PDB file of N, CA and C in Angstrom:
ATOM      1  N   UNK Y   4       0.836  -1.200   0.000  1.00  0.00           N
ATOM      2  CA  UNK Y   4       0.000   0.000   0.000  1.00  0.00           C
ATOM      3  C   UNK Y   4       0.866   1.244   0.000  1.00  0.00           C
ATOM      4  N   UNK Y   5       0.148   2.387  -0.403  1.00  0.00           N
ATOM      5  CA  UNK Y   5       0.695   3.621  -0.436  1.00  0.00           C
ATOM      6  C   UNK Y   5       0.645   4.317   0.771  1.00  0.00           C
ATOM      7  N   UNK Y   6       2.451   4.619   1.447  1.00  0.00           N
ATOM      8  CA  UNK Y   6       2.465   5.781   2.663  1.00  0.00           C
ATOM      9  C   UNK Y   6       1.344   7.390   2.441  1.00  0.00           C
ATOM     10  N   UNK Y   7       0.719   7.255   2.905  1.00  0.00           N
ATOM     11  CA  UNK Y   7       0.096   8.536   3.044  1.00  0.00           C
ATOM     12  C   UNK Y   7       0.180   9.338   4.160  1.00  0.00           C
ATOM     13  N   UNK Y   8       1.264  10.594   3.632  1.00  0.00           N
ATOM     14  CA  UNK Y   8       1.350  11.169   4.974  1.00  0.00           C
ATOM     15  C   UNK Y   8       0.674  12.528   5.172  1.00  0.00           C
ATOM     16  N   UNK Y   9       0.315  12.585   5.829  1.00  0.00           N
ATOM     17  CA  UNK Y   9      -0.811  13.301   6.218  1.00  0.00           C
ATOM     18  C   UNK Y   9       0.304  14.822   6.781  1.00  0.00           C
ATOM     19  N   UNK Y  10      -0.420  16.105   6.848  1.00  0.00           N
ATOM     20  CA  UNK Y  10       0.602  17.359   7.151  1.00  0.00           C
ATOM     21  C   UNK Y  10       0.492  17.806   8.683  1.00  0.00           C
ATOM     22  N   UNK Y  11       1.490  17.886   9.343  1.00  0.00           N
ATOM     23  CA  UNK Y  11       1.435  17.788  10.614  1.00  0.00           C
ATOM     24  C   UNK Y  11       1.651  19.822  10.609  1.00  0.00           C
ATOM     25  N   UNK Y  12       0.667  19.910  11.728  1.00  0.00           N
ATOM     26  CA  UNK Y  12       0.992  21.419  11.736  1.00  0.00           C
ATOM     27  C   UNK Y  12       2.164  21.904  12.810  1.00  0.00           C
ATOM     28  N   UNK Y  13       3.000  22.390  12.303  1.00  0.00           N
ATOM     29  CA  UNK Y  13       4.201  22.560  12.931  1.00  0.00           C
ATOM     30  C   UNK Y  13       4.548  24.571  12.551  1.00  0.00           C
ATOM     31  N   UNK Y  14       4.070  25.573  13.323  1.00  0.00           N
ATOM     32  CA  UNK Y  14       4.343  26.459  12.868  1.00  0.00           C
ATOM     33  C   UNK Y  14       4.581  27.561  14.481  1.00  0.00           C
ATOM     34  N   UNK Y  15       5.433  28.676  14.423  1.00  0.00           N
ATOM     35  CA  UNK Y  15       5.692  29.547  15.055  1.00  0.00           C
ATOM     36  C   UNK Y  15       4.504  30.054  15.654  1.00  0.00           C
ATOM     37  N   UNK Y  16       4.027  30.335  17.252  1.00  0.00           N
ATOM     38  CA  UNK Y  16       2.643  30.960  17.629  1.00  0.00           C
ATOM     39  C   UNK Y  16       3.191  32.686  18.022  1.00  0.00           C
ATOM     40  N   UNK Y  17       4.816  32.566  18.342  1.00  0.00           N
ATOM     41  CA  UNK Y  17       5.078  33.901  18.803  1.00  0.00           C
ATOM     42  C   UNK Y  17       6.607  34.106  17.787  1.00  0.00           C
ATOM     43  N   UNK Y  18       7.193  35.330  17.602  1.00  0.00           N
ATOM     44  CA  UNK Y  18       8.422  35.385  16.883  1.00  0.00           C
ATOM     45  C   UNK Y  18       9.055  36.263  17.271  1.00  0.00           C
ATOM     46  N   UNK Y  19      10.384  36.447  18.395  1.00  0.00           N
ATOM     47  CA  UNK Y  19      10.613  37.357  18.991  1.00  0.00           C
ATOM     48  C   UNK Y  19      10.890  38.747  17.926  1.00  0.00           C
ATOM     49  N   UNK Y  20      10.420  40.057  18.315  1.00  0.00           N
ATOM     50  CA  UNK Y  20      10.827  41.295  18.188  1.00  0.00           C
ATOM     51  C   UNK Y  20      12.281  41.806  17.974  1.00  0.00           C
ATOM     52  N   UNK Y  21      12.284  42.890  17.583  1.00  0.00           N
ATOM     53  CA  UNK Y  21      13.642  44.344  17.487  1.00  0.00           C
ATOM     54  C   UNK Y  21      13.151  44.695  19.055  1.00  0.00           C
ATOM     55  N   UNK Y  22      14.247  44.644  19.987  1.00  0.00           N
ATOM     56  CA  UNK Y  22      14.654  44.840  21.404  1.00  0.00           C
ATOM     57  C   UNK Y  22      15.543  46.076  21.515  1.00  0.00           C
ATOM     58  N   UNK Y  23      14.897  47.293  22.311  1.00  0.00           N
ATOM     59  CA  UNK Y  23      16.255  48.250  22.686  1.00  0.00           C
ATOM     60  C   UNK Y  23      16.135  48.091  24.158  1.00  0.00           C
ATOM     61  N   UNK Y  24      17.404  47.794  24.903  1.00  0.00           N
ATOM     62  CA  UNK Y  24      17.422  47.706  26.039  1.00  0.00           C
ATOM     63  C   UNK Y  24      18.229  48.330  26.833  1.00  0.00           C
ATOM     64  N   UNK Y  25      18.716  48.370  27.567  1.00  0.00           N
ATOM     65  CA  UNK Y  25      19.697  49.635  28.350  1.00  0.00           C
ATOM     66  C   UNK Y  25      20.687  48.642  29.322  1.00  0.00           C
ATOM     67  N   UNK Y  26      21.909  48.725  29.268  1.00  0.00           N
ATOM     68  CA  UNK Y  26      22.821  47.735  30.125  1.00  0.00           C
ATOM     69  C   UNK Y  26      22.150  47.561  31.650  1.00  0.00           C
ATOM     70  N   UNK Y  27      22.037  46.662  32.007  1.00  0.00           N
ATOM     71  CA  UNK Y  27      21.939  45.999  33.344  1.00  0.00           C
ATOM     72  C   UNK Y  27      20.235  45.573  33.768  1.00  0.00           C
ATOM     73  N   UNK Y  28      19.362  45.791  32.320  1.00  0.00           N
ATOM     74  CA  UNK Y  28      17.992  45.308  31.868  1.00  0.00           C
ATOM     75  C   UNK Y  28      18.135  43.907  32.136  1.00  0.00           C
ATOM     76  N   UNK Y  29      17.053  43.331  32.236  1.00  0.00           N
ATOM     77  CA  UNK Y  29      16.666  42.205  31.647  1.00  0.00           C
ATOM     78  C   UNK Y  29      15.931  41.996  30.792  1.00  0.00           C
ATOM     79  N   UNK Y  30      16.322  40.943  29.468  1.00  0.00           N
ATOM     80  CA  UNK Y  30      15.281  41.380  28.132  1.00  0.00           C
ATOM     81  C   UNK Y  30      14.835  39.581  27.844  1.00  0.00           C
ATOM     82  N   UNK Y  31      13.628  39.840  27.583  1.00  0.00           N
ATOM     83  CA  UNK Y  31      13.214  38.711  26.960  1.00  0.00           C
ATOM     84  C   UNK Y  31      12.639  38.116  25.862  1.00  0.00           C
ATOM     85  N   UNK Y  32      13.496  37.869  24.893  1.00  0.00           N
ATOM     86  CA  UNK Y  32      13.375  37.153  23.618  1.00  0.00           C
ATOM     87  C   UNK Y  32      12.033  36.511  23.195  1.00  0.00           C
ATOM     88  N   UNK Y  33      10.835  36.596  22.949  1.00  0.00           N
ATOM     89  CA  UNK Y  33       9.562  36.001  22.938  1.00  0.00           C
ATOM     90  C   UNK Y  33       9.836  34.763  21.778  1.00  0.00           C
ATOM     91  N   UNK Y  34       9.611  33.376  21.983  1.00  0.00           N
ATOM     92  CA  UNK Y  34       9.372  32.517  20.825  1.00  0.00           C
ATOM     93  C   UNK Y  34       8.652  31.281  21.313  1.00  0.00           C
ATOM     94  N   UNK Y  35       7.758  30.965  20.853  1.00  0.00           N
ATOM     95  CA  UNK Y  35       6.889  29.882  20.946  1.00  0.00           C
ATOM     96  C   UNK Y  35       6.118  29.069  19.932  1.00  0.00           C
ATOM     97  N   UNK Y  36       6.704  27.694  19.346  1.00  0.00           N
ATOM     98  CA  UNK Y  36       6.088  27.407  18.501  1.00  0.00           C
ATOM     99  C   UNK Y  36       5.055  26.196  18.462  1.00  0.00           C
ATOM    100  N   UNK Y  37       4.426  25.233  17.697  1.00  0.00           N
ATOM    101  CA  UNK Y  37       3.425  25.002  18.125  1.00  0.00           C
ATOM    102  C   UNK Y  37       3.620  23.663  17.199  1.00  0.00           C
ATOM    103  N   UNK Y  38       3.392  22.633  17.738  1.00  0.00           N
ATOM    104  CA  UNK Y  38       3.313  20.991  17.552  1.00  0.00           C
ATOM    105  C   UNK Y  38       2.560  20.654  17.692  1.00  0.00           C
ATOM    106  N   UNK Y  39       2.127  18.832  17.514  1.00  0.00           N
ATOM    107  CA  UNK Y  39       1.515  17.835  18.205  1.00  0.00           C
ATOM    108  C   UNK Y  39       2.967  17.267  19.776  1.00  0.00           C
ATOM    109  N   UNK Y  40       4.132  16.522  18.521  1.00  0.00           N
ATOM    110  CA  UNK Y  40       4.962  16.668  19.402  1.00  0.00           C
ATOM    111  C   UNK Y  40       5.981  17.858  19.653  1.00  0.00           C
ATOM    112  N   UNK Y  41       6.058  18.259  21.157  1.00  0.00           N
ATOM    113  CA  UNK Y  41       6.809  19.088  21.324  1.00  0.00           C
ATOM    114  C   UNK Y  41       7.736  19.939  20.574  1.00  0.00           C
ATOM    115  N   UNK Y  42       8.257  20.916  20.303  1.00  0.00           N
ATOM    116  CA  UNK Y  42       8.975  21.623  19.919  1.00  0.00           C
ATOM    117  C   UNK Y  42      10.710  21.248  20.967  1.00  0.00           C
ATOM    118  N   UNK Y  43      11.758  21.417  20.243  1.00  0.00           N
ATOM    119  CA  UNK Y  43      12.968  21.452  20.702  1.00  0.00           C
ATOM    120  C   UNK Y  43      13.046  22.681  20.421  1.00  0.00           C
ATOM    121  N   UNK Y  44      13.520  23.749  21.145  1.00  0.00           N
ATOM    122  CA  UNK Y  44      13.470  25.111  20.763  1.00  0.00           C
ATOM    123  C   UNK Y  44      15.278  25.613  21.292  1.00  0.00           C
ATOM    124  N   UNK Y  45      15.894  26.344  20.341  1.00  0.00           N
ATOM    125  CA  UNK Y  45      17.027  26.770  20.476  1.00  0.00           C
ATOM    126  C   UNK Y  45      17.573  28.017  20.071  1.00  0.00           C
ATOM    127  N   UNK Y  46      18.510  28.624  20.360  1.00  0.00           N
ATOM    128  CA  UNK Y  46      18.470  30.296  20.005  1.00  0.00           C
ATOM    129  C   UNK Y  46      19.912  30.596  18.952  1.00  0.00           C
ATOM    130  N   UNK Y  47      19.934  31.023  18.210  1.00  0.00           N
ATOM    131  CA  UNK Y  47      21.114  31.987  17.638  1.00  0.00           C
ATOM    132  C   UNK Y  47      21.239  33.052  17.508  1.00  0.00           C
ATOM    133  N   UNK Y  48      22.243  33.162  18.305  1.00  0.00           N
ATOM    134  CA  UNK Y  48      22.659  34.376  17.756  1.00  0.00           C
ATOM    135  C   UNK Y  48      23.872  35.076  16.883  1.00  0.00           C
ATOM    136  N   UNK Y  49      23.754  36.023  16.019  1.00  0.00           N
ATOM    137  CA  UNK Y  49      24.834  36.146  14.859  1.00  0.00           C
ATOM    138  C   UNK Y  49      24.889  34.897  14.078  1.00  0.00           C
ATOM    139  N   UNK Y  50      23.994  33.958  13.811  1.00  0.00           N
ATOM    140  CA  UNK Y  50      23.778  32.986  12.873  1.00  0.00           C
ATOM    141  C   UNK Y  50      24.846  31.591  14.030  1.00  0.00           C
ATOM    142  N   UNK Y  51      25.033  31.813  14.778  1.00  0.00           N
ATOM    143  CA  UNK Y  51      25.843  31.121  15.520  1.00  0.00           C
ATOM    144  C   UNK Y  51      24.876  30.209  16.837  1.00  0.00           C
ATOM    145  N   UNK Y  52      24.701  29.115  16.745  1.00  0.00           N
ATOM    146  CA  UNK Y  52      23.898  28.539  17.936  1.00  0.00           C
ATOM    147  C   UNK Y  52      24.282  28.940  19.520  1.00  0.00           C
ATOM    148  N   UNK Y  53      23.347  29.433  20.566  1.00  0.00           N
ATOM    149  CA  UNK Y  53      24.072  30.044  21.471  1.00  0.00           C
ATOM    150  C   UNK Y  53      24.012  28.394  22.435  1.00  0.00           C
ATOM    151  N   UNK Y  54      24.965  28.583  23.132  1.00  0.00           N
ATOM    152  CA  UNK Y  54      25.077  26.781  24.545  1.00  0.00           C
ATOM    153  C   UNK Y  54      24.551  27.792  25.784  1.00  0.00           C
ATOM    154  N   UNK Y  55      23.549  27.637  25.832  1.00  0.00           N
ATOM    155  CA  UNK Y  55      22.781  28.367  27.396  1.00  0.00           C
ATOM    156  C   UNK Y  55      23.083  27.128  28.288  1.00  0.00           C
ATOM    157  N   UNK Y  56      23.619  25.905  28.403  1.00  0.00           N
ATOM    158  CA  UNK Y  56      23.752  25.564  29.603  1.00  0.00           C
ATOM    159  C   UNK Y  56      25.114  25.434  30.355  1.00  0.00           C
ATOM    160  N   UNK Y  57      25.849  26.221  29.866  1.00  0.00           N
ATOM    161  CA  UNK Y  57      26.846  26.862  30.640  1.00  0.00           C
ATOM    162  C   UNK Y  57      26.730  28.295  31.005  1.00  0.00           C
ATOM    163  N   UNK Y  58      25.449  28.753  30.652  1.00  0.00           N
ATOM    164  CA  UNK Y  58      25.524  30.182  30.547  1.00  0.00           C
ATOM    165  C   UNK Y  58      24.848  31.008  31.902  1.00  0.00           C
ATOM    166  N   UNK Y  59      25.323  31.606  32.614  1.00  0.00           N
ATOM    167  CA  UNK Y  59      25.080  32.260  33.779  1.00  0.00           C
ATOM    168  C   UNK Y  59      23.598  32.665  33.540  1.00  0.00           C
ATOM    169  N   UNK Y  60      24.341  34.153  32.362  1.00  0.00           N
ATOM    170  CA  UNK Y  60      23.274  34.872  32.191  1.00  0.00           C
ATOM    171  C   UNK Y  60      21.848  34.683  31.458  1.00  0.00           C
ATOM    172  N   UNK Y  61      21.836  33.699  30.351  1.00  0.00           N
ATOM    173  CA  UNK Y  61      20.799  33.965  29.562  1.00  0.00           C
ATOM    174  C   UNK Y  61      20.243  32.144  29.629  1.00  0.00           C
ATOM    175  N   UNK Y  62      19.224  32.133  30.062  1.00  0.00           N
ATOM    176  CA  UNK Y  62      18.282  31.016  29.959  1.00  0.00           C
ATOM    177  C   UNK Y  62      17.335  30.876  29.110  1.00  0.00           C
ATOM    178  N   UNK Y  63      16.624  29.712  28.555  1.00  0.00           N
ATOM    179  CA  UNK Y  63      15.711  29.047  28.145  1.00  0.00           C
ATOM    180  C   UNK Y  63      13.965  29.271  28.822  1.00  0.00           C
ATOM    181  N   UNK Y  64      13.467  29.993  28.930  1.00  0.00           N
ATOM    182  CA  UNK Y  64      12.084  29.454  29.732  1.00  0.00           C
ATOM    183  C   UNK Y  64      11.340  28.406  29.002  1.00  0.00           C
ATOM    184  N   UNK Y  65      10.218  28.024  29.404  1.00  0.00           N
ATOM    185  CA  UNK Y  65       9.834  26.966  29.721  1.00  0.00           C
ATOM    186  C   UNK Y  65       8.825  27.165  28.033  1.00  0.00           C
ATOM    187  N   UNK Y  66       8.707  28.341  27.955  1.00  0.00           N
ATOM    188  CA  UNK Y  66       7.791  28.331  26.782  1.00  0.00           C
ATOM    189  C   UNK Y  66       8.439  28.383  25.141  1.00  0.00           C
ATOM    190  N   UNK Y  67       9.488  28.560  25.178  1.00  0.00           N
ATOM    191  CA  UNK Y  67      10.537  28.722  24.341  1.00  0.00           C
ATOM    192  C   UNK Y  67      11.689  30.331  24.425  1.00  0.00           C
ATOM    193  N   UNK Y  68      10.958  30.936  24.890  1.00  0.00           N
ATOM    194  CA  UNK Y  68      11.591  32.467  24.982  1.00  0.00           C
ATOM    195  C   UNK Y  68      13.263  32.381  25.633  1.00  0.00           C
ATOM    196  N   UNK Y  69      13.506  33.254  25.228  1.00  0.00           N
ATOM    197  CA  UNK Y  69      15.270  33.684  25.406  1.00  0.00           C
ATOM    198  C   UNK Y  69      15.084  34.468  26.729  1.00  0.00           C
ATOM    199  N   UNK Y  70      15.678  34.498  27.989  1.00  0.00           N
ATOM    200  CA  UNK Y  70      15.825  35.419  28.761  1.00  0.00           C
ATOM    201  C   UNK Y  70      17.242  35.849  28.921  1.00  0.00           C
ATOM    202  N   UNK Y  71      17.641  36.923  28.889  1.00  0.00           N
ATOM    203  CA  UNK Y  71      18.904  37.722  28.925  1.00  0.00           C
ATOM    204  C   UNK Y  71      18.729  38.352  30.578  1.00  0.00           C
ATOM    205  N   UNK Y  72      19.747  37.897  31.328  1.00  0.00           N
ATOM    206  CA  UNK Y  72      19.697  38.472  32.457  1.00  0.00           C
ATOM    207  C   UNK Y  72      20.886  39.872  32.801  1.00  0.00           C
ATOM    208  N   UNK Y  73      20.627  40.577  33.268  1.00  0.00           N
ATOM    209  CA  UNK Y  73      21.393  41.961  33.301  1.00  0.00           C
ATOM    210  C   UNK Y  73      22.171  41.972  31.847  1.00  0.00           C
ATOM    211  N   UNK Y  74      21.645  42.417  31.266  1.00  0.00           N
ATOM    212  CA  UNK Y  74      22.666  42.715  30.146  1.00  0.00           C
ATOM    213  C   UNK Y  74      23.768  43.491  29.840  1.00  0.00           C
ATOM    214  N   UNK Y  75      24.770  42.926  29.086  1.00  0.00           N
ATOM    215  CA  UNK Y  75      26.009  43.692  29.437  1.00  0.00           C
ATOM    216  C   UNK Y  75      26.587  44.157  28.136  1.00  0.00           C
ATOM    217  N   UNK Y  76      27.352  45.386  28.554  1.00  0.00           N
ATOM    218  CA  UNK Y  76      27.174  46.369  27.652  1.00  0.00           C
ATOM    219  C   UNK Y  76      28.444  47.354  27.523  1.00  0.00           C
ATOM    220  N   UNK Y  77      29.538  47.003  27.238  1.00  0.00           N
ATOM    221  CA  UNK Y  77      30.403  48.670  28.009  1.00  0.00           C
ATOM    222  C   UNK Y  77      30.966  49.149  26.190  1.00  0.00           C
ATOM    223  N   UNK Y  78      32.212  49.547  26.212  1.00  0.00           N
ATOM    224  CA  UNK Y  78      32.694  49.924  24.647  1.00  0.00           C
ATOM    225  C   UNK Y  78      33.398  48.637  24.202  1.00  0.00           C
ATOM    226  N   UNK Y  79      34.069  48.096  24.791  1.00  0.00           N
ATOM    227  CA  UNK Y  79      34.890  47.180  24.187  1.00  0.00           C
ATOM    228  C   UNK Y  79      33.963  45.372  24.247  1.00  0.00           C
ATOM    229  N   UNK Y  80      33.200  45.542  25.396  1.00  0.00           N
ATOM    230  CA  UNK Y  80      32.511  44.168  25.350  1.00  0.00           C
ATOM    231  C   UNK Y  80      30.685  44.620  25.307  1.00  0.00           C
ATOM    232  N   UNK Y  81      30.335  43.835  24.040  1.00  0.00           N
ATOM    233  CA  UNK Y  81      28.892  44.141  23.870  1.00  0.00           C
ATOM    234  C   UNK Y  81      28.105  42.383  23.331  1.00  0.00           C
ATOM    235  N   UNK Y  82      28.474  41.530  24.609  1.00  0.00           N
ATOM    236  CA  UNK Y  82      28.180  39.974  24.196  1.00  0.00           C
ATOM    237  C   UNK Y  82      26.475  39.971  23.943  1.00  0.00           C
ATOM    238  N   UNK Y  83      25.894  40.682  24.280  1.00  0.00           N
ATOM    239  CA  UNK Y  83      24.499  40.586  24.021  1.00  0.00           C
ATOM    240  C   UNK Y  83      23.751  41.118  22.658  1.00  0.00           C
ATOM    241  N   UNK Y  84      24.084  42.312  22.534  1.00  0.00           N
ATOM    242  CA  UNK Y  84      23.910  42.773  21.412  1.00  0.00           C
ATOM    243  C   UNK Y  84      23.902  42.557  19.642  1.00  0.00           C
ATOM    244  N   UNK Y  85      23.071  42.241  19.191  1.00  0.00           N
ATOM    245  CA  UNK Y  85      23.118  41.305  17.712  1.00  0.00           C
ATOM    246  C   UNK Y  85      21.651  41.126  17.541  1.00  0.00           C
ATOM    247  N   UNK Y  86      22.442  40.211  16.517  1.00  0.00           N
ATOM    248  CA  UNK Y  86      20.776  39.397  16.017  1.00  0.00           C
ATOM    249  C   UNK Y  86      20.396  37.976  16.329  1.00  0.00           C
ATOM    250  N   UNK Y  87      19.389  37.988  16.797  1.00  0.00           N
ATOM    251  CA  UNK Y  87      18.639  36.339  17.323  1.00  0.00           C
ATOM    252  C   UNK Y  87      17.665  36.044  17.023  1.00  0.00           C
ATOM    253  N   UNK Y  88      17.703  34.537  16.669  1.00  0.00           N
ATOM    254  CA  UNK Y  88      16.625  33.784  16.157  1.00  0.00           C
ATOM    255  C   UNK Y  88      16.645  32.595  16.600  1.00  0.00           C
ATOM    256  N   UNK Y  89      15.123  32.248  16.742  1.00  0.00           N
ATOM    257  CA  UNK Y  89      14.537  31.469  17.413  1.00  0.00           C
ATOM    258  C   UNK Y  89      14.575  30.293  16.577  1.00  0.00           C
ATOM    259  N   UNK Y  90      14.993  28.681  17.302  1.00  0.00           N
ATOM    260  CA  UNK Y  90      15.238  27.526  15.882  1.00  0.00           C
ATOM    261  C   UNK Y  90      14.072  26.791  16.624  1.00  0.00           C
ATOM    262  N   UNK Y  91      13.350  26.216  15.603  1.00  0.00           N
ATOM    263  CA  UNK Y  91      12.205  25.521  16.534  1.00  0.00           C
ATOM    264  C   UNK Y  91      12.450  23.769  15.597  1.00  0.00           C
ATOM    265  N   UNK Y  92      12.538  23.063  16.366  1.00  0.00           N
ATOM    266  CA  UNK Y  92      13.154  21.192  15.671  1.00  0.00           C
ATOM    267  C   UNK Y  92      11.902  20.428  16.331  1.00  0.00           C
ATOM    268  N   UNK Y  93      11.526  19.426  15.346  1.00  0.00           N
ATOM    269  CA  UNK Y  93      10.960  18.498  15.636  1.00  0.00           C
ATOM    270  C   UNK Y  93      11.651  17.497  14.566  1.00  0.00           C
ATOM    271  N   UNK Y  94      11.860  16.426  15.749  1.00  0.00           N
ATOM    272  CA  UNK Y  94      12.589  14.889  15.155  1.00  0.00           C
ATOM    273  C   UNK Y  94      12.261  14.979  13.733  1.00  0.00           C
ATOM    274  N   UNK Y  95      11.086  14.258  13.744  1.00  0.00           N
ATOM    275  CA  UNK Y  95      10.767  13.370  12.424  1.00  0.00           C
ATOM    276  C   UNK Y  95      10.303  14.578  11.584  1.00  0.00           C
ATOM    277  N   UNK Y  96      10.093  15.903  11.845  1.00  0.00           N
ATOM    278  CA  UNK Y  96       9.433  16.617  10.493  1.00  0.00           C
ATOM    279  C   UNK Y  96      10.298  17.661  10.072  1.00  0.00           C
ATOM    280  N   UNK Y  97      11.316  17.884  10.774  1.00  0.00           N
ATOM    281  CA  UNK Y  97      12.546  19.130  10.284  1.00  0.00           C
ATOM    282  C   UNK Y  97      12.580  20.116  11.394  1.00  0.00           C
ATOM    283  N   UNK Y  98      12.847  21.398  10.669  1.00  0.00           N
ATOM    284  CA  UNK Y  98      13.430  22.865  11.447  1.00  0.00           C
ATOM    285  C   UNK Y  98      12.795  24.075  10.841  1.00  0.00           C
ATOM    286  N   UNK Y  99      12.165  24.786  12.037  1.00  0.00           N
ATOM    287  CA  UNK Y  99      12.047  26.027  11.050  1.00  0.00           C
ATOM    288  C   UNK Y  99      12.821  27.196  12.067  1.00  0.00           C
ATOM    289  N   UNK Y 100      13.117  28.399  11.404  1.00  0.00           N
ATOM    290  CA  UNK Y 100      13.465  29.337  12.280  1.00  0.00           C
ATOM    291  C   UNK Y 100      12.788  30.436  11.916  1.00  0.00           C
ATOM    292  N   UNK Y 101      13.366  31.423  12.976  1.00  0.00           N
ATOM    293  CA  UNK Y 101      12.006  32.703  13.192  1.00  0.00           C
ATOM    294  C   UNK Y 101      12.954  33.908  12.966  1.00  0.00           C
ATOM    295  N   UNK Y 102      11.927  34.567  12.322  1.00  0.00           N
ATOM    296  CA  UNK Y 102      12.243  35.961  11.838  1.00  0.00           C
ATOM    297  C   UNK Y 102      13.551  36.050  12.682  1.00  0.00           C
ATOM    298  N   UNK Y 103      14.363  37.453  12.094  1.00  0.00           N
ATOM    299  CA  UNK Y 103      15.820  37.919  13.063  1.00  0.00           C
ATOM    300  C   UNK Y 103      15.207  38.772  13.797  1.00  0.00           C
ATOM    301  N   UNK Y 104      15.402  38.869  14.964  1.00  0.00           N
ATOM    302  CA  UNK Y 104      15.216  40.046  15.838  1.00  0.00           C
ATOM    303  C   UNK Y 104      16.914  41.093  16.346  1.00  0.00           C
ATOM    304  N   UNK Y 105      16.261  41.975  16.071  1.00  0.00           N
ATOM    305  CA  UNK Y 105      18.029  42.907  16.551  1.00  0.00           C
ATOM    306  C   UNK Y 105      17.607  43.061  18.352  1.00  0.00           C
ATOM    307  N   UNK Y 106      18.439  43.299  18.879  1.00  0.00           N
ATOM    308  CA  UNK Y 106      18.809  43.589  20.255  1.00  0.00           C
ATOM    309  C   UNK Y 106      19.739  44.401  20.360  1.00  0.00           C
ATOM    310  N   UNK Y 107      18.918  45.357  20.565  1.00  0.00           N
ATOM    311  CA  UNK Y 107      20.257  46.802  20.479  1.00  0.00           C
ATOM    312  C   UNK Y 107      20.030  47.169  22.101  1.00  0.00           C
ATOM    313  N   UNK Y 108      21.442  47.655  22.629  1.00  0.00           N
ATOM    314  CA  UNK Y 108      21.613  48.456  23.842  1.00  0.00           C
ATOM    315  C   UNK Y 108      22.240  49.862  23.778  1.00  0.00           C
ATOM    316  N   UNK Y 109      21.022  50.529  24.304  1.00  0.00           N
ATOM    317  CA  UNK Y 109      21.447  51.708  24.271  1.00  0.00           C
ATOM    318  C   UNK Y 109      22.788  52.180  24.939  1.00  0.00           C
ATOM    319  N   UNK Y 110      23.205  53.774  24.730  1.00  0.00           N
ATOM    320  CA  UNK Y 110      23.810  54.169  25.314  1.00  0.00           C
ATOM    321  C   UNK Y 110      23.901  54.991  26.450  1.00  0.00           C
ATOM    322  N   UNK Y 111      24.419  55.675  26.964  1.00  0.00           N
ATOM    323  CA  UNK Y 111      24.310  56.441  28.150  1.00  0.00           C
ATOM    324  C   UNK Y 111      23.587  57.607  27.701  1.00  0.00           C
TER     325      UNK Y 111
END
């Protein structure tokens, strides 16, 4: 018989924003996407996958969103600042990712 596969809806419900934030903010990345099975949800930034579980400052919540804790900011170090996007994976049906959002920190 013929596989018939049927289309599983797998699409973005939130897509984080352009962020201006001010050093020592906390900012939070909005992304939430939407399965049968779960979403694996992961962040890049500068096209670069970020490893949040070594990471002090910036966590995962529970819904997919990026949290940036005190953000840091001076002339020579600006690790927060860029562009991020939200990767949303499911096993068996692929990857999609979400719009770029900029994260700019202001200045004094």
């Amino acid at each position: 018989g013929s596989l018939v596969r049927t289309f599983t809806p797998f699409y973005f419900l939130v897509e984080p924003m352009d962020i201006l934030s001010v050093r020592g903010a906390s900012v939070i990345m909005n992304c939430s996407a939407y399965c049968e099975t779960s979403p694996k949800i992961e962040w890049k930034k500068d096209g670069t996958f970020l490893n949040l579980v070594s990471d002090d400052r910036r966590q995962l919540l529970p819904d997919g969103s990026l949290l940036i804790n005190s953000v840091v900011h001076s002339k020579h170090n600006k690790p927060d600042e860029g562009y991020y996007q939200c990767v949303a994976t499911v096993e068996s049906l692929g990857t999609i990712v979400s719009r770029t959002a900029k994260l700019t920190v202001a200045g004094k």
